Short mmCIF file of C-alpha atoms in Angstrom, two decimals:
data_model
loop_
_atom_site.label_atom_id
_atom_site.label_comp_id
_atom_site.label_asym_id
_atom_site.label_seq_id
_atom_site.Cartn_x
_atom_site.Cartn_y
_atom_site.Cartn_z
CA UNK A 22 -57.13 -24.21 5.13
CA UNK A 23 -60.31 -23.07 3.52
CA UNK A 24 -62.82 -26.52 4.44
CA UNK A 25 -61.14 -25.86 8.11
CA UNK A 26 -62.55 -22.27 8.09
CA UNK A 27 -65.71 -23.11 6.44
CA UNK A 28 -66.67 -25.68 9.48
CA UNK A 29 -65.85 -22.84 11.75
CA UNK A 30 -68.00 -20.49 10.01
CA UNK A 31 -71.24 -19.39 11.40
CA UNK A 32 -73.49 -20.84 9.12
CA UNK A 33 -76.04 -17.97 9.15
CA UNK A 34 -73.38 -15.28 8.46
CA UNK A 35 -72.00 -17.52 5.86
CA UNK A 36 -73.37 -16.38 2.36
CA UNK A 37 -71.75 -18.93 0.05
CA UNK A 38 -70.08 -17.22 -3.39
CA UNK A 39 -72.01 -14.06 -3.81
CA UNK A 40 -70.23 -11.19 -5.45
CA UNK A 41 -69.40 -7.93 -3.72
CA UNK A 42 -72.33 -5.90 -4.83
CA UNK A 43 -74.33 -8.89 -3.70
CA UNK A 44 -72.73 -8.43 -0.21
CA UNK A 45 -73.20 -5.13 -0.57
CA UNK A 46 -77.02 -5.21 -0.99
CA UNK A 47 -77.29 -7.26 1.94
CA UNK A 48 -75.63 -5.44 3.94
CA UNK A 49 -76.71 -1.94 3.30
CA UNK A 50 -79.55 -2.00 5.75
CA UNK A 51 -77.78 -1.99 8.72
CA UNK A 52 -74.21 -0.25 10.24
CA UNK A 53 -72.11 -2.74 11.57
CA UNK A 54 -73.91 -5.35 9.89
CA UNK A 55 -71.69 -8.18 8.55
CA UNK A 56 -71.43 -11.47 6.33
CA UNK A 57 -68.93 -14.15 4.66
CA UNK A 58 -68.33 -14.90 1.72
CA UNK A 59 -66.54 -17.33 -0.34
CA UNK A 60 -64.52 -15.65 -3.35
CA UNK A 61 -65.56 -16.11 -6.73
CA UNK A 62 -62.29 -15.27 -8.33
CA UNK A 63 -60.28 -17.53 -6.07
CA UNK A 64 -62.49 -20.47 -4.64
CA UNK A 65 -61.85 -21.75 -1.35
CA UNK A 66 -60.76 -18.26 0.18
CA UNK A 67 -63.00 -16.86 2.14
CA UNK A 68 -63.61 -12.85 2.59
CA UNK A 69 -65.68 -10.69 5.38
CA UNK A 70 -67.89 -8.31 4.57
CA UNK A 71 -68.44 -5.60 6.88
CA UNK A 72 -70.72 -2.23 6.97
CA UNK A 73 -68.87 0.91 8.30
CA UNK A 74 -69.69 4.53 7.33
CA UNK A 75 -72.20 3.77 4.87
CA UNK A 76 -70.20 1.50 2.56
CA UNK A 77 -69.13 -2.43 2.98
CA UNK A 78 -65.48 -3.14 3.42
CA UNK A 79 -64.44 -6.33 2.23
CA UNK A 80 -61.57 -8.08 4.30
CA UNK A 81 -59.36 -11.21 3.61
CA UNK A 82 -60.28 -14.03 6.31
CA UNK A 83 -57.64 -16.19 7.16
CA UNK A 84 -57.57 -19.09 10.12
CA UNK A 85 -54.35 -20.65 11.67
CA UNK A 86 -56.79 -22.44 14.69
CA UNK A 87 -57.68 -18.63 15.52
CA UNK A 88 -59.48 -16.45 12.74
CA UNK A 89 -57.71 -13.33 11.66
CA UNK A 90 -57.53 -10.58 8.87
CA UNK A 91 -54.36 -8.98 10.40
CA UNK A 92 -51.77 -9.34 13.30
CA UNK A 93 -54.46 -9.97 15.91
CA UNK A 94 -56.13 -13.49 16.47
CA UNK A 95 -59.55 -13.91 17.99
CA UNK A 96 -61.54 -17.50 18.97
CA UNK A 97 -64.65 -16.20 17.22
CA UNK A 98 -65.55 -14.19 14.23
CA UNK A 99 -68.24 -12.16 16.36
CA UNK A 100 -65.12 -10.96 18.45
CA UNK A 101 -63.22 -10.22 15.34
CA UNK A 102 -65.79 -8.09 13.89
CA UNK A 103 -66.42 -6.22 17.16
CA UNK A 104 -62.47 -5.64 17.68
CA UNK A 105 -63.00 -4.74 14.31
CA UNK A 106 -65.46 -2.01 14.72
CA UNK A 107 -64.29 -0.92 18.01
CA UNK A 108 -60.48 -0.04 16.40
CA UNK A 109 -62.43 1.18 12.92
CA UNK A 110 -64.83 3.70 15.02
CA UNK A 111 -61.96 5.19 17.10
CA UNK A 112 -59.71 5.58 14.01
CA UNK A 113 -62.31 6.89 12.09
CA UNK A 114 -63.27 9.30 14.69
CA UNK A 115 -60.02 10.17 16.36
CA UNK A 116 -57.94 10.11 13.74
CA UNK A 117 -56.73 13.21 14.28
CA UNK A 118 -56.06 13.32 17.98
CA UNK A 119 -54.16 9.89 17.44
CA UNK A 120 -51.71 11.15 15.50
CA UNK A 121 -50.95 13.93 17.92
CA UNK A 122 -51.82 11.88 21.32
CA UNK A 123 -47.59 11.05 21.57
CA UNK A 124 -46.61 15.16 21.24
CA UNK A 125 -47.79 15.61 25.22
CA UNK A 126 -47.00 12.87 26.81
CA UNK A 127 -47.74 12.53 30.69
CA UNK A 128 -44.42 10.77 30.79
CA UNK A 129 -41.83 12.89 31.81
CA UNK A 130 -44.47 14.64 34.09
CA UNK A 131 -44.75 11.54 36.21
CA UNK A 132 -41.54 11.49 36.88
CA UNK A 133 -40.24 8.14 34.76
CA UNK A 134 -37.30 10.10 32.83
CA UNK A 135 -35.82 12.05 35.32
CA UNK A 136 -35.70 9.32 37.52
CA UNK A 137 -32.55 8.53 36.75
CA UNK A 138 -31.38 12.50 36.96
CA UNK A 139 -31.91 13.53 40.67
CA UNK A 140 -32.89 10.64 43.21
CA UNK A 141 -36.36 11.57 44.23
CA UNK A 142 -37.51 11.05 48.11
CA UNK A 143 -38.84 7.79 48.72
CA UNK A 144 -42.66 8.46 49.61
CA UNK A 145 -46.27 6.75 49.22
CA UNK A 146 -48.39 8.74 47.19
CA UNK A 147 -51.87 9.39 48.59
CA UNK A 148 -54.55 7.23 47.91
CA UNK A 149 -57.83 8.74 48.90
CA UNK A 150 -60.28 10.14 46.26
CA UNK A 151 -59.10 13.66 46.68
CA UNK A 152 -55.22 12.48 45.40
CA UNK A 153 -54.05 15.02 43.30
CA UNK A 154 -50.63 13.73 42.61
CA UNK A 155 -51.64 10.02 40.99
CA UNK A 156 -54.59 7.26 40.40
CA UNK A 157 -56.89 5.68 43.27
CA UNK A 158 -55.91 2.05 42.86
CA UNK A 159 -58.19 -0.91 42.32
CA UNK A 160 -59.38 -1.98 45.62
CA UNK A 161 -58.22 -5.95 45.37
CA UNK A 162 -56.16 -8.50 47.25
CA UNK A 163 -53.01 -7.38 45.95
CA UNK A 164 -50.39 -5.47 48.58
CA UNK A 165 -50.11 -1.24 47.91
CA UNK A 166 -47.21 -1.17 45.85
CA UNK A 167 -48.38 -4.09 43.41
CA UNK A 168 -51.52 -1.72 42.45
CA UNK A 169 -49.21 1.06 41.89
CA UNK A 170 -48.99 1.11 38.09
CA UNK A 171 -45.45 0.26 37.29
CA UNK A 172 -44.71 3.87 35.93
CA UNK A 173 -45.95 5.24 38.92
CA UNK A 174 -44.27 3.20 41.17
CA UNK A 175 -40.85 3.68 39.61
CA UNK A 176 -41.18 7.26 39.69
CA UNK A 177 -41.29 6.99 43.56
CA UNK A 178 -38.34 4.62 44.21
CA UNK A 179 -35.12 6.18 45.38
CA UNK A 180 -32.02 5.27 43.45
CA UNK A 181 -28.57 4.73 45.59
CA UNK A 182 -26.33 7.74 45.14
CA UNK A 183 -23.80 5.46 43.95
CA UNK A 184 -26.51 3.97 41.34
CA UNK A 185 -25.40 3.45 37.55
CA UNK A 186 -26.96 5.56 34.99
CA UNK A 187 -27.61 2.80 32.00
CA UNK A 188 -29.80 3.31 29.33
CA UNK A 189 -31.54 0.04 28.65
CA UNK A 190 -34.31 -0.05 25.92
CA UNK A 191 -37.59 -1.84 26.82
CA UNK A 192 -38.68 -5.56 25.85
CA UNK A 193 -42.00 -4.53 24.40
CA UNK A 194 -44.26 -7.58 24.22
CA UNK A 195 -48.15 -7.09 22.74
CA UNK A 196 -50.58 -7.58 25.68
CA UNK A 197 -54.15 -8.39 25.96
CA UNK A 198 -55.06 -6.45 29.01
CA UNK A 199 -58.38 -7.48 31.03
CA UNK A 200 -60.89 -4.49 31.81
CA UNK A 201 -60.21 -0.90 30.86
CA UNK A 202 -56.58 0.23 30.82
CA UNK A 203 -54.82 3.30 30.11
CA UNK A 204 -51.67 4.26 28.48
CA UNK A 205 -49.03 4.88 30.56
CA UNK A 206 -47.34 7.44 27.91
CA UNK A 207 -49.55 9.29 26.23
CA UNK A 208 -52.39 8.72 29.37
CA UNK A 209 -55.52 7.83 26.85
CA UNK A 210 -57.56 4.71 26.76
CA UNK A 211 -56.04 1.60 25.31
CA UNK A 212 -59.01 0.23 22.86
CA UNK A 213 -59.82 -2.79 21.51
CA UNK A 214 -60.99 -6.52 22.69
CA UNK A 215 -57.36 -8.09 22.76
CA UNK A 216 -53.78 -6.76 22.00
CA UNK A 217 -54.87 -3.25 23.23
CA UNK A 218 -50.94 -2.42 23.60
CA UNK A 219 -47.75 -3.62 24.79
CA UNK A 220 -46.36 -4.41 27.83
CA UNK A 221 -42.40 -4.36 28.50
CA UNK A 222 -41.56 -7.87 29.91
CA UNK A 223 -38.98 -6.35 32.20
CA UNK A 224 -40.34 -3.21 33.95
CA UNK A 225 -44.23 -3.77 33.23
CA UNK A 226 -44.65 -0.46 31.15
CA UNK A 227 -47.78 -0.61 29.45
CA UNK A 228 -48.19 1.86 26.31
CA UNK A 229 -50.18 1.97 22.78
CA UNK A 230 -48.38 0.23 19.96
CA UNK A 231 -47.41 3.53 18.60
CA UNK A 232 -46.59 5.21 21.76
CA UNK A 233 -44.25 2.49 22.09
CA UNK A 234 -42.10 3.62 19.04
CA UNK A 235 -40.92 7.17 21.15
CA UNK A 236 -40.80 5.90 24.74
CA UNK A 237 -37.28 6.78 25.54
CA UNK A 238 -34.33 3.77 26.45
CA UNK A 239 -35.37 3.89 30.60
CA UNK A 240 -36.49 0.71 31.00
CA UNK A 241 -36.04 -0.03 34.72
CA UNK A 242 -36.38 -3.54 35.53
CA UNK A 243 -38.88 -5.03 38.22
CA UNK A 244 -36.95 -7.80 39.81
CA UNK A 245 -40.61 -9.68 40.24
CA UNK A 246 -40.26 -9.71 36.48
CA UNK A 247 -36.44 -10.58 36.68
CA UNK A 248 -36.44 -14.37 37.85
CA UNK A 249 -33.04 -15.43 37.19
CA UNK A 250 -29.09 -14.24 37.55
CA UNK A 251 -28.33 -16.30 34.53
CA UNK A 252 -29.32 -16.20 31.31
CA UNK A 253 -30.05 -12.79 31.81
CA UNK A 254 -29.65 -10.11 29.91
CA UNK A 255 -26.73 -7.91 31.75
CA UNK A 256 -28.14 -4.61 31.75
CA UNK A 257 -31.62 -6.04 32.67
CA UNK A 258 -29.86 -7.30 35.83
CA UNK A 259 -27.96 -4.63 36.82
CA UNK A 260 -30.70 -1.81 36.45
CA UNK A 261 -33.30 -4.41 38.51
CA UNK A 262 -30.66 -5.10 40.94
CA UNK A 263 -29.69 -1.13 41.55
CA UNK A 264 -26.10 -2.38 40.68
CA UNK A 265 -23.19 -1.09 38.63
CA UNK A 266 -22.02 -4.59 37.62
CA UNK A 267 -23.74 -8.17 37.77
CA UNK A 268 -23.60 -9.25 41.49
CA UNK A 269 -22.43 -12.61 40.14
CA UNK A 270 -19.55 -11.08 38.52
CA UNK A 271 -18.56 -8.99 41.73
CA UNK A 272 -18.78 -11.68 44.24
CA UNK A 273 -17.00 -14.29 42.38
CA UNK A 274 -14.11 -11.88 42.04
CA UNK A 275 -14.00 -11.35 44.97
CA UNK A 276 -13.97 -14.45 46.02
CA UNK A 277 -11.39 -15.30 43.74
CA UNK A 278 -9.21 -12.79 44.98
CA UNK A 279 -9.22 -13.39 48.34
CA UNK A 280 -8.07 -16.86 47.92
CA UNK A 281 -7.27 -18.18 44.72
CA UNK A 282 -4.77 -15.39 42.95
CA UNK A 283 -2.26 -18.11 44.10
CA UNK A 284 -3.92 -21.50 42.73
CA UNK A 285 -2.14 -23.61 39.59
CA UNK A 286 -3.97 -23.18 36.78
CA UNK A 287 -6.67 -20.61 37.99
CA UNK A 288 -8.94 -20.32 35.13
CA UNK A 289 -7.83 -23.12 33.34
CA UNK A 290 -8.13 -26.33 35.49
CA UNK A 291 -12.13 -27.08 35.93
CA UNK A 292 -13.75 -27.37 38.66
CA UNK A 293 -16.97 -30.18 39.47
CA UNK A 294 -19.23 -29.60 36.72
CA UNK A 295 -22.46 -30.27 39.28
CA UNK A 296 -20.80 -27.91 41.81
CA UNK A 297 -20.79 -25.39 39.19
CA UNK A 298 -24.10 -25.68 38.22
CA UNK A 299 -25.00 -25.79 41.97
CA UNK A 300 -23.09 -22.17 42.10
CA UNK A 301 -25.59 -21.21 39.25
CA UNK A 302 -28.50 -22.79 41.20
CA UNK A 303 -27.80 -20.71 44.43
CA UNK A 304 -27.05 -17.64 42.68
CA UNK A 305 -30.73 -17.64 40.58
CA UNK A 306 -32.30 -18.91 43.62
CA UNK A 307 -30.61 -16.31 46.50
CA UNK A 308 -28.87 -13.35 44.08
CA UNK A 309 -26.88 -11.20 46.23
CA UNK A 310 -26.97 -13.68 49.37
CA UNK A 311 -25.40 -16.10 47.88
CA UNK A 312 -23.13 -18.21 50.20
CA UNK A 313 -20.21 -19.18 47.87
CA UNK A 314 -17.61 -18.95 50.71
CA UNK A 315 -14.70 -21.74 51.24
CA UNK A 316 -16.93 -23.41 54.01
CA UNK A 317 -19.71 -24.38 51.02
CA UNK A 318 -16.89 -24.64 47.78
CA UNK A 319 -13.37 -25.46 49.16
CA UNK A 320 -12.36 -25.80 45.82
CA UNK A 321 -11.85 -22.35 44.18
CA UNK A 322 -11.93 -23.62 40.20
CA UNK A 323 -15.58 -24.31 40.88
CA UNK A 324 -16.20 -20.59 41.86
CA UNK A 325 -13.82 -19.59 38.28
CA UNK A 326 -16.35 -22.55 36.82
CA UNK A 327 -19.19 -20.51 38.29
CA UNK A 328 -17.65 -16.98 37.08
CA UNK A 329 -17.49 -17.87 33.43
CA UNK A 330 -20.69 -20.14 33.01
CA UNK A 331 -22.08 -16.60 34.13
CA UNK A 332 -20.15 -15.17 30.95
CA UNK A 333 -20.91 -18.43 28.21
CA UNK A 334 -24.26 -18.02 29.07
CA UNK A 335 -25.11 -14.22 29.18
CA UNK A 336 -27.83 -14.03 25.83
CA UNK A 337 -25.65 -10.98 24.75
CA UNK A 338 -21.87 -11.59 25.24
CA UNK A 339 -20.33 -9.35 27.20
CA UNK A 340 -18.72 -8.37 23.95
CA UNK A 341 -21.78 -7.80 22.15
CA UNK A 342 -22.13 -8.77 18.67
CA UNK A 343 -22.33 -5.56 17.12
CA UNK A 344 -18.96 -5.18 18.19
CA UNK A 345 -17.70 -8.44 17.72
CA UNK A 346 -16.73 -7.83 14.02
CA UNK A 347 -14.78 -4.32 14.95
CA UNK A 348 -13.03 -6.30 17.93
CA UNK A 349 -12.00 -9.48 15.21
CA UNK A 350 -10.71 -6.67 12.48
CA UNK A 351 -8.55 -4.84 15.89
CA UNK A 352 -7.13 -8.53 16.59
CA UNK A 353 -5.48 -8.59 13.03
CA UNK A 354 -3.83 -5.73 13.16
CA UNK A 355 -0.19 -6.16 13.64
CA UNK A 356 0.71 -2.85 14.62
CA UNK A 357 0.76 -2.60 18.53
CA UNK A 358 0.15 1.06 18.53
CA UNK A 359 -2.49 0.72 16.07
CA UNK A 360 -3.94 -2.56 17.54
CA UNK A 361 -4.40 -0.15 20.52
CA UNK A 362 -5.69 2.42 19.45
CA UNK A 363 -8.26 0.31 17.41
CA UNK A 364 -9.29 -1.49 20.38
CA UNK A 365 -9.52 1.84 22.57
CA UNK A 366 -12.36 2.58 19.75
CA UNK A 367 -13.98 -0.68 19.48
CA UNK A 368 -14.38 -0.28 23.59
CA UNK A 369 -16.69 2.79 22.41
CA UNK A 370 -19.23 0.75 20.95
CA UNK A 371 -20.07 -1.61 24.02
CA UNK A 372 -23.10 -0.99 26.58
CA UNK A 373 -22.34 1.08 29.57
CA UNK A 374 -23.23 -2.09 31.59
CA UNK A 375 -21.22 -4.31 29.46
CA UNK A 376 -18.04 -1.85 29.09
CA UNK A 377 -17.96 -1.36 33.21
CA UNK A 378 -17.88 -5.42 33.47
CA UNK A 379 -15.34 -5.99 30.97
CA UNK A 380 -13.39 -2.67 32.86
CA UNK A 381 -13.94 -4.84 35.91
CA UNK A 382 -12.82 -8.00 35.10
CA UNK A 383 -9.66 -7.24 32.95
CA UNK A 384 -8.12 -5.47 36.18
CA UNK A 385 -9.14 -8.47 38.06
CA UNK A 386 -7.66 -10.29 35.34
CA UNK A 387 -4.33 -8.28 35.12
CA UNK A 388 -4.04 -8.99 39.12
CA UNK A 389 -3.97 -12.73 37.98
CA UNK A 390 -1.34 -11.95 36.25
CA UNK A 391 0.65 -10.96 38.94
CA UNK A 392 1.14 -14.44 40.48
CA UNK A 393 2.09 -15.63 36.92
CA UNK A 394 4.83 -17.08 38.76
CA UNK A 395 2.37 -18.96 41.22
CA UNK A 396 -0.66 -19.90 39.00
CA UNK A 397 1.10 -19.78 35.41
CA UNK A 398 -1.08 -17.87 34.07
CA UNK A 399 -0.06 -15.18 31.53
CA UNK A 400 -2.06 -12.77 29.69
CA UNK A 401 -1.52 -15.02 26.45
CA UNK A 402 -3.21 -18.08 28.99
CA UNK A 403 -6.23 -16.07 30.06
CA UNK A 404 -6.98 -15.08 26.30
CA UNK A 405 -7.00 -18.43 25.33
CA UNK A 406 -9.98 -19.30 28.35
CA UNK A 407 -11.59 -15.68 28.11
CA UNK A 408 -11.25 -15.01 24.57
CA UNK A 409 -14.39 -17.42 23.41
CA UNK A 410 -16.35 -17.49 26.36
CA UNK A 411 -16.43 -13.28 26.24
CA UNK A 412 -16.71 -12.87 22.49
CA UNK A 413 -19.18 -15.11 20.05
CA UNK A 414 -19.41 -14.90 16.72
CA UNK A 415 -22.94 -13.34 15.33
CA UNK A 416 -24.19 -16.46 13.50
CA UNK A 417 -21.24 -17.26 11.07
CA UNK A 418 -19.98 -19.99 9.93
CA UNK A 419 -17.85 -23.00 11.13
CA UNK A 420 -14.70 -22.26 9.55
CA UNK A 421 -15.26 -18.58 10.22
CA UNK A 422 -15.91 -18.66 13.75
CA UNK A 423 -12.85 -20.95 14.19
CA UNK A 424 -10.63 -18.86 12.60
CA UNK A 425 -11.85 -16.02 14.77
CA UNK A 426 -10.84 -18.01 17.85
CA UNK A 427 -7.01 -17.03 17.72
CA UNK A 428 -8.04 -13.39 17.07
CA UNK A 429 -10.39 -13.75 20.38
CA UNK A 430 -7.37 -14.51 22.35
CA UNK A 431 -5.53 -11.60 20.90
CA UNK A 432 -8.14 -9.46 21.83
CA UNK A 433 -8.51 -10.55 25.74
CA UNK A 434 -4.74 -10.68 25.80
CA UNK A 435 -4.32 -7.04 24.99
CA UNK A 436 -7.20 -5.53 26.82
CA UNK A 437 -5.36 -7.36 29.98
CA UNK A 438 -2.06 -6.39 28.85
CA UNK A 439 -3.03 -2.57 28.57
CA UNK A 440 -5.74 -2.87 30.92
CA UNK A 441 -4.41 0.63 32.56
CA UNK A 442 -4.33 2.67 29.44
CA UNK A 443 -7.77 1.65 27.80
CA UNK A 444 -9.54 1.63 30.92
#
């Protein structure tokens, strides 16, 4: 990509092959003075020459449509070298109080981790200059609470009494943030032209790179940054919901229950593929008000449809796959007692979230059950629907993951079948 750099280049920072001292001569006459060069040792690369604390530093230039000479990208080499000097300056500078800026964190003080400890009376904190207890907002467009930063504004929310208590680890993203912005762990300034930081892409936490790295597993979800009910990750929903379980899961139960425990088939006979997808449709579009009742879907396979399209499509199975292979190995032991007790410590290695909703629906499922005589469907039935579409093999082969199959259904069967011992 060299000639597609070189046409890029600013032609009168662009030195042509001169060696390092050369670079260095040039340079020494002025701090934060800089220059390219093309290599002499390997033609067609390209390196940049910078002046920093009295000596040039000589940096591999690389372009992908964006110049770079590590993770971050820039349009122009002038922003590249100021980035540069900005991040080189603090470092240089600071590089002591970095290293200690995560020890006393502001964190806890705000409020963020106990959140989830005692529920905290829902106020408004004050506003005015004078506020002692948090940051005079931005005076913009934007309502109150969306110039609350999102650590601040968690910290004031009130959690239901009968609120789960799910650890959920943040989706860290890097972020270019526009203007001056703070760290909302450690409380120091976030430097840099672009990709000051990160951002978590569920709750809005933004935090250094390395504060990042200790930020304890709170994430609590903002449901303006939560769009959908499915394909969603489970405890993501939950926690931005306030919820113990997915409201999808709950309300098609329910439904289920209070109408269908009799139906042929339930769970095996599909319902209207486009009715199912128009369950999905309403449920990502209205969440908890949802209006799946018989008036809307007379038909109650399209609401089992609905309930495990939730499950086939959840990004982590409700089994999750670091499990999966300690579930497979319980399904192949012969032993009943053993196969129990295996499975009771396979159950130990799932989510909170994800061990409530499997709790959940295997004593919905044993009510199913029940009626065996009514909707023919045994244990050994419902492990055959609800053994793949709860468990999915962790990217394994074809002839693997169909061999697994028969061990999926001896897994659902038996947590259904001893639903009231393991859970």
């Amino acid at each position: 990509r060299g000639g597609c750099l070189l046409c890029l280049l600013s032609l009168s920072r662009f030195h042509g092959k001169i060696s390092r001292e050369e670079a260095d001569q040039l340079l020494s006459q002025a701090e934060g003075s800089y220059l390219i060069r093309e290599s002499q040792r390997q033609p067609g690369t390209y390196t940049l020459a910078l002046r920093f604390g009295n000596q040039t530093r000589n940096f591999r230039l690389y372009h992908d449509g964006k110049h770079f000479v590590g993770e971050k990208r820039f349009e122009s080499i002038h922003d590249l070298v100021t980035d540069g000097l900005i991040t080189l300056y603090i470092e240089t500078k600071a590089a002591e109080y970095i290293a200690k800026m995560t020890i006393n964190p502001i964190y806890e003080h705000v409020g963020y981790t106990t959140l989830n400890q005692e529920p905290t009376p829902k106020k408004l904190l004050p506003l005015s200059p004078e506020a002692p207890d948090g940051p005079v907002p931005v005076k913009d467009e934007c309502s109150t609470e969306e110039r609350l930063t999102s650590l601040v504004r968690r910290a004031t929310l009130r959690e239901s009494d009968l609120a789960p208590k799910y650890e959920k680890v943040h989706s860290f993203k890097v972020h270019t943030f526009r203007g001056p912005h703070w760290c909302e762990y450690c409380a120091n300034f976030m430097w840099g032209l672009i990709a000051q930081g990160v951002k978590c892409a569920d709750c809005g936490l933004n935090v250094h790179k390395q504060c990042s790295k200790v930020v304890p597993n709170d994430c609590q979800p903002d449901l303006r940054h939560v769009k959908k009910v499915y394909s969603c990750d489970l405890t993501t929903l939950v926690k931005a919901h306030n919820t113990k379980r997915p409201m999808v899961v709950d309300m098609c139960i329910q439904e289920i229950e209070a109408r269908g425990l009799q139906s042929e088939g339930l769970y095996r006979i599909s319902g209207f593929s486009e009715l199912i997808e128009d369950v999905k449709l309403t449920f990502d579009r209205d969440g908890e008000k949802a209006d799946i009742s018989s008036s809307i879907y007379e038909d109650i396979n399209i609401i089992t449809g609905a309930l495990k399209l939730y499950f086939r499509e959840l990004p982590i199975p409700l089994i999750t796959y670091d499990a999966y292979p300690r579930f497979i190995e319980t399904g192949k032991i012969l032993d009943p007692d053993k196969r129990l007790e295996s499975l009771h410590e396979a159950l130990k290695l799932l989510p909170p979230a994800h061990f409530e909703t499997l709790r959940y629906l295997m004593a919905h499922l044993k009510r199913v059950t029940e009626y065996e005589k009514d909707n023919l469907m045994s244990s050994e039935n419902l492990g055959i629907v609800f053994g793949p579409t709860l468990m999915r093999a962790p990217e394994l082969d074809a002839m693997t993951a169909l061999n697994d199959i028969r061990y999926q259904r001896l897994v659902v069967e038996a947590l259904i079948t001893n639903e009231d011992v393991l859970f």
